[in-house]
Short mmCIF file of C-alpha atoms in Angstrom, two decimals:
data_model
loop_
_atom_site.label_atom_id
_atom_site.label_comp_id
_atom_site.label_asym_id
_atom_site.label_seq_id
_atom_site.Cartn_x
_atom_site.Cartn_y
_atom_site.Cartn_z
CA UNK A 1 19.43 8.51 6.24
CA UNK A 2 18.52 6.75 2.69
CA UNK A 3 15.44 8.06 1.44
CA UNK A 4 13.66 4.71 0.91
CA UNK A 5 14.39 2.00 3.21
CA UNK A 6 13.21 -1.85 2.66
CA UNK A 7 13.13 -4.35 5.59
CA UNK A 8 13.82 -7.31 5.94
CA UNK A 9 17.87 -6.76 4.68
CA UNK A 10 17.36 -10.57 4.36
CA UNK A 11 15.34 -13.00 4.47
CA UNK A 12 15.12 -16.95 4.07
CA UNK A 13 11.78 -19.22 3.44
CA UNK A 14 10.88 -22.49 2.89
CA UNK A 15 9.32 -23.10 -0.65
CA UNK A 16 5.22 -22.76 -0.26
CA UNK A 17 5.60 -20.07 2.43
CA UNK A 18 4.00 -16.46 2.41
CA UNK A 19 6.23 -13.76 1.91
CA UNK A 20 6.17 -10.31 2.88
CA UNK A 21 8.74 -7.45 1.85
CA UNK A 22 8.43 -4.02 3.32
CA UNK A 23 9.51 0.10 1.75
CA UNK A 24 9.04 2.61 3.97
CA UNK A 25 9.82 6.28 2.07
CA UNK A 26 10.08 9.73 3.27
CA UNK A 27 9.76 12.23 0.17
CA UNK A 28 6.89 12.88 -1.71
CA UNK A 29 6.60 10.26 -4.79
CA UNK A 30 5.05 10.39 -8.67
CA UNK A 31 5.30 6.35 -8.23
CA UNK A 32 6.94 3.69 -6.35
CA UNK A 33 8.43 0.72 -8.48
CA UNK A 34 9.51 -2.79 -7.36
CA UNK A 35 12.28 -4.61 -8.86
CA UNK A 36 13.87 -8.13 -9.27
CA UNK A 37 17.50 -8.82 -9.32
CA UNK A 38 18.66 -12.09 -9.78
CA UNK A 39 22.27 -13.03 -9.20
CA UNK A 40 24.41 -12.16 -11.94
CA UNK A 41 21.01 -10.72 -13.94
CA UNK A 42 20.12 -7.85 -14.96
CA UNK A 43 17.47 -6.07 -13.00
CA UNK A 44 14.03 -6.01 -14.21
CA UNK A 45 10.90 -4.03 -13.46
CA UNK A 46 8.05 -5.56 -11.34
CA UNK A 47 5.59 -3.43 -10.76
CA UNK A 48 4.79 0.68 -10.62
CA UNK A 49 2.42 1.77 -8.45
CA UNK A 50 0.88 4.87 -7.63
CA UNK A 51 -1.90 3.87 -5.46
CA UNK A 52 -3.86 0.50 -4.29
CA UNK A 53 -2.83 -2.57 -5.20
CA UNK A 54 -1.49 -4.43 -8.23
CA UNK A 55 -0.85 -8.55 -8.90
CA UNK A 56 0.61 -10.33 -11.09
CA UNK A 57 0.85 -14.22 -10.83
CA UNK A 58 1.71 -14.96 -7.38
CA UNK A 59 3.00 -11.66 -6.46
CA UNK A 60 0.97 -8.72 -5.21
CA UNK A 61 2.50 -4.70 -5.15
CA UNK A 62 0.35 -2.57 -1.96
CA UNK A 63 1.45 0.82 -1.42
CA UNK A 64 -0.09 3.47 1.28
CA UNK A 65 0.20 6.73 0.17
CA UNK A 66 -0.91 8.54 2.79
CA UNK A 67 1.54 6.22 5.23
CA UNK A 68 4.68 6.11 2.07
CA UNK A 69 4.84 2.58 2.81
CA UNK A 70 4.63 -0.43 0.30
CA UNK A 71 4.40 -4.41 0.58
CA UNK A 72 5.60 -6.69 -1.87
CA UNK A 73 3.60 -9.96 -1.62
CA UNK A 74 4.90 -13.26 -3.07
CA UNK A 75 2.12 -16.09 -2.09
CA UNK A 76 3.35 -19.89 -2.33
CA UNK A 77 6.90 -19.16 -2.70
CA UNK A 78 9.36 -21.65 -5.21
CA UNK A 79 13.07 -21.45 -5.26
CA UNK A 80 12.88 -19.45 -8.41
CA UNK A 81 11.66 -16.31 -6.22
CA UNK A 82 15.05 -16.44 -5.00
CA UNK A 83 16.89 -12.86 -6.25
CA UNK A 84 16.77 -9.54 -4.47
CA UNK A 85 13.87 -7.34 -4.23
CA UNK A 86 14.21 -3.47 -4.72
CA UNK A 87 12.43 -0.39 -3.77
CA UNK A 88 12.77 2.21 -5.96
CA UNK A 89 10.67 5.35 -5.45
CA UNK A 90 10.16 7.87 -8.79
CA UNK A 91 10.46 12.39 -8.12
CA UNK A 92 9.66 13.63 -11.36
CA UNK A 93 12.43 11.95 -13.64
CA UNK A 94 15.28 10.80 -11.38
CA UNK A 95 14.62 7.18 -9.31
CA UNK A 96 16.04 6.48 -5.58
CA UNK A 97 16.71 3.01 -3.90
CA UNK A 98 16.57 0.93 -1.10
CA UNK A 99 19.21 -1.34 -0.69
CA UNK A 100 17.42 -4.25 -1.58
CA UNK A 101 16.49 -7.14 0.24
CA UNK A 102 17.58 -10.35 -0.53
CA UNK A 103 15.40 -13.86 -0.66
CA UNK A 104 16.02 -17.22 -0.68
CA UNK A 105 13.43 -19.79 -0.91
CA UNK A 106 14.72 -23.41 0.37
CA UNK A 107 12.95 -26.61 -1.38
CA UNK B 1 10.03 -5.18 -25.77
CA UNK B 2 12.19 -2.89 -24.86
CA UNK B 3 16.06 -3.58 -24.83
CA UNK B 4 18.60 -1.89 -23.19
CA UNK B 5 22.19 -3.20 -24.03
CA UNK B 6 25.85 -2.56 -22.16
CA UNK B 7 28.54 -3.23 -24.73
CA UNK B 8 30.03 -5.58 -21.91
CA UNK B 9 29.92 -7.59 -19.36
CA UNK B 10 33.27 -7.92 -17.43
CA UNK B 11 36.32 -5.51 -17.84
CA UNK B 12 39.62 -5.03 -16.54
CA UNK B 13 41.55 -2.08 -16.66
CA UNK B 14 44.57 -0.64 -14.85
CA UNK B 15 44.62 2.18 -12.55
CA UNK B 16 44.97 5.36 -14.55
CA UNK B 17 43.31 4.15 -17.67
CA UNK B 18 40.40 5.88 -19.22
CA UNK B 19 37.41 3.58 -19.69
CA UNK B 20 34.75 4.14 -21.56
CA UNK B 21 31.32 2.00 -20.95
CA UNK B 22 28.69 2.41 -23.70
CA UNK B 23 24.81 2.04 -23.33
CA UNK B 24 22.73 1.51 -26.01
CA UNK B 25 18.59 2.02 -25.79
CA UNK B 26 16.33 1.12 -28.98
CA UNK B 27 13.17 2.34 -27.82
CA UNK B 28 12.98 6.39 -28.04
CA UNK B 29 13.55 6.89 -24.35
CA UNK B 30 14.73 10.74 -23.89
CA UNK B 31 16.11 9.69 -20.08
CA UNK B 32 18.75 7.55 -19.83
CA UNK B 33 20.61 6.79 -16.14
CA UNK B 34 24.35 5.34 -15.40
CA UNK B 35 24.27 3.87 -11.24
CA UNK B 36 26.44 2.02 -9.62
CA UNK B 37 25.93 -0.62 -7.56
CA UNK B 38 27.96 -1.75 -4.35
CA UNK B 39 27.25 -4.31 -1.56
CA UNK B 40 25.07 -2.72 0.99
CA UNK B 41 24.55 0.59 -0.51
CA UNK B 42 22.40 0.09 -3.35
CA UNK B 43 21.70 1.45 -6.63
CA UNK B 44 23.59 4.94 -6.61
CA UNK B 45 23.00 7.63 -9.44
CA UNK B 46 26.33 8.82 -11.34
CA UNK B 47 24.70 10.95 -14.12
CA UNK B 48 21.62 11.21 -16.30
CA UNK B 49 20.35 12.92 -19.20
CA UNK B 50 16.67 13.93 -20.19
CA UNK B 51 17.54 14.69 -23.45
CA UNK B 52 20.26 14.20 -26.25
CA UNK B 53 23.39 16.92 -25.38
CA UNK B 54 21.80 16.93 -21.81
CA UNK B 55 22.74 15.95 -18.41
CA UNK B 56 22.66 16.09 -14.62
CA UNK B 57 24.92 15.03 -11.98
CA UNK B 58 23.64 12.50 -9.65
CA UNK B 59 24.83 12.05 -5.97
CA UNK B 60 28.38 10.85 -7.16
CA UNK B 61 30.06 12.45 -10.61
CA UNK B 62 33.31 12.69 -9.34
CA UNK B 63 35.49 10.90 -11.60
CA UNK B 64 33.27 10.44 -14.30
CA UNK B 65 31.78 12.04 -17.20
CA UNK B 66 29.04 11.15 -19.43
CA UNK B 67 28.15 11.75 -23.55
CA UNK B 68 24.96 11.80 -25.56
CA UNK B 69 25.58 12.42 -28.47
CA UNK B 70 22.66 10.54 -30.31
CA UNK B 71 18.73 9.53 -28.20
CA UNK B 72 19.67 6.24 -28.33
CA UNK B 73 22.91 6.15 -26.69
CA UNK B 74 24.42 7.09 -23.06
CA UNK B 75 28.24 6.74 -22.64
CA UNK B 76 29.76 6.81 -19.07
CA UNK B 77 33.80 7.54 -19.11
CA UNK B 78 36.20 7.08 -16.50
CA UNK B 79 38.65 9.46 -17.32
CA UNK B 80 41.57 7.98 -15.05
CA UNK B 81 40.42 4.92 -13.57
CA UNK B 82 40.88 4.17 -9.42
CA UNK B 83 40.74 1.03 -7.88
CA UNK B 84 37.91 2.58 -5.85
CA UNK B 85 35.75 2.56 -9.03
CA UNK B 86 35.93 -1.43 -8.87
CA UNK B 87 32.02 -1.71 -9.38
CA UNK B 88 28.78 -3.01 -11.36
CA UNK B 89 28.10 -0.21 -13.52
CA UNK B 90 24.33 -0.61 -14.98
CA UNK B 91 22.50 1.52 -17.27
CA UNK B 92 18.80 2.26 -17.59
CA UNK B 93 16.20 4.37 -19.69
CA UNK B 94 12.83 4.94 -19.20
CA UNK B 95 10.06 7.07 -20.57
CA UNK B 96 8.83 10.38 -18.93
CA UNK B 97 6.86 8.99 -15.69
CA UNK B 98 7.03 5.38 -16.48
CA UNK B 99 9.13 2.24 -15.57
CA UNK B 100 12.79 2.10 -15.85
CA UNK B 101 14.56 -0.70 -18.33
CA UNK B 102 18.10 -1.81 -17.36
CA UNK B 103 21.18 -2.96 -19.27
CA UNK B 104 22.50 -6.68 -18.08
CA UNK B 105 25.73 -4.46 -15.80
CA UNK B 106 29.34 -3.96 -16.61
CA UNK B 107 31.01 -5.73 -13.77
CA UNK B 108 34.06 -3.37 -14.10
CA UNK B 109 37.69 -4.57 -12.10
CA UNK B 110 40.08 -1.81 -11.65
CA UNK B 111 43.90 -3.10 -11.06
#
């Protein structure tokens, strides 16, 4: 069973819609970290979070400590928010992954 | 900001080969990762270092090793290339307790 595991696997919205990605984890964490993929990209760092809430632009990073579960937010979506979304949960210096979940935002 | 660089994008070598991918880092980050990444399983860890001369297997060394010779610069080596090692090899580096930088990804084709 993967340490951190992301839901939906995929997931398709019209542009303007609310969207919601979920991490569960089961380890003890320093910091959780959400990341953006875009095909063919690179991968690139969102957020860290350690507890509460952070935003930036339209997206918004929750995490529960005491339930190790996180949200990723994006609020009126645009095609451009299309890429896939990783989990990634920090244990002193070594990182571990969901498998990512991947969004497409229709005009 | 802070740049991570993979000395390329696509390669293709023949089974048996030894490849060498090189990661380069220019901000003074003593860890430094090499994951691959397959459909549907993730990001996995291969090795990592905390330190120059240092480094740590992660969930799945086997046929590869790793060189640091200098902070700034992580080198993952196939030493006989499979076709099973047909991957996207990225590299990342981060500070103690903060965020983690990637390279772009060596899409890497083993014939």
């Amino acid at each position: 069973k993967n340490e951190v595991e992301q839901s939906p696997q995929n997931l398709t919205a019209q542009e303007g819609e609310f969207i919601t990605i979920n991490c569960s984890y089961s380890v003890g964490i320093s910091a959780l970290h959400w990341l953006q993929q875009h095909p063919g990209g690179g991968i690139v760092s969102l957020f860290m979070l350690s507890s509460g809430k952070k935003k930036h632009g339209r997206l918004i990073a929750t995490i529960n400590i005491q339930e190790k579960h996180s949200s990723l937010h994006i609020t009126a979506s645009h095609p451009r928010d299309s890429a896939v979304y990783i989990c990634a949960v920090r244990r002193g210096n070594q990182f571990y992954f969901g498998t990512g979940t991947s969004l497409t935002v229709i005009p | 900001d802070v740049k991570v660089t993979q000395s390329s994008r696509y390669l293709v070598k023949r089974t048996g080969e030894k490849v060498f991918l090189e990661c380069v880092q220019d901000m003074d980050h003593e860890n430094m990762f090499w994951y691959r990444q397959d459909p549907g399983l993730g990001l996995r860890l291969i090795y990592f270092s905390y330190d120059v001369k240092m480094k740590e297997k992660g969930d799945i060394p086997e046929g590869y090793s790793v060189s640091r010779e200098k902070k700034e610069r992580f080198s993952l080596i196939l030493e006989s290339a499979s076709t099973n090692q047909t991957s996207m090899y990225l590299c990342a580096s981060s500070l103690s307790g903060e965020k983690l930088f990637f390279g772009s990804g060596t899409q890497l084709s083993v014939l």
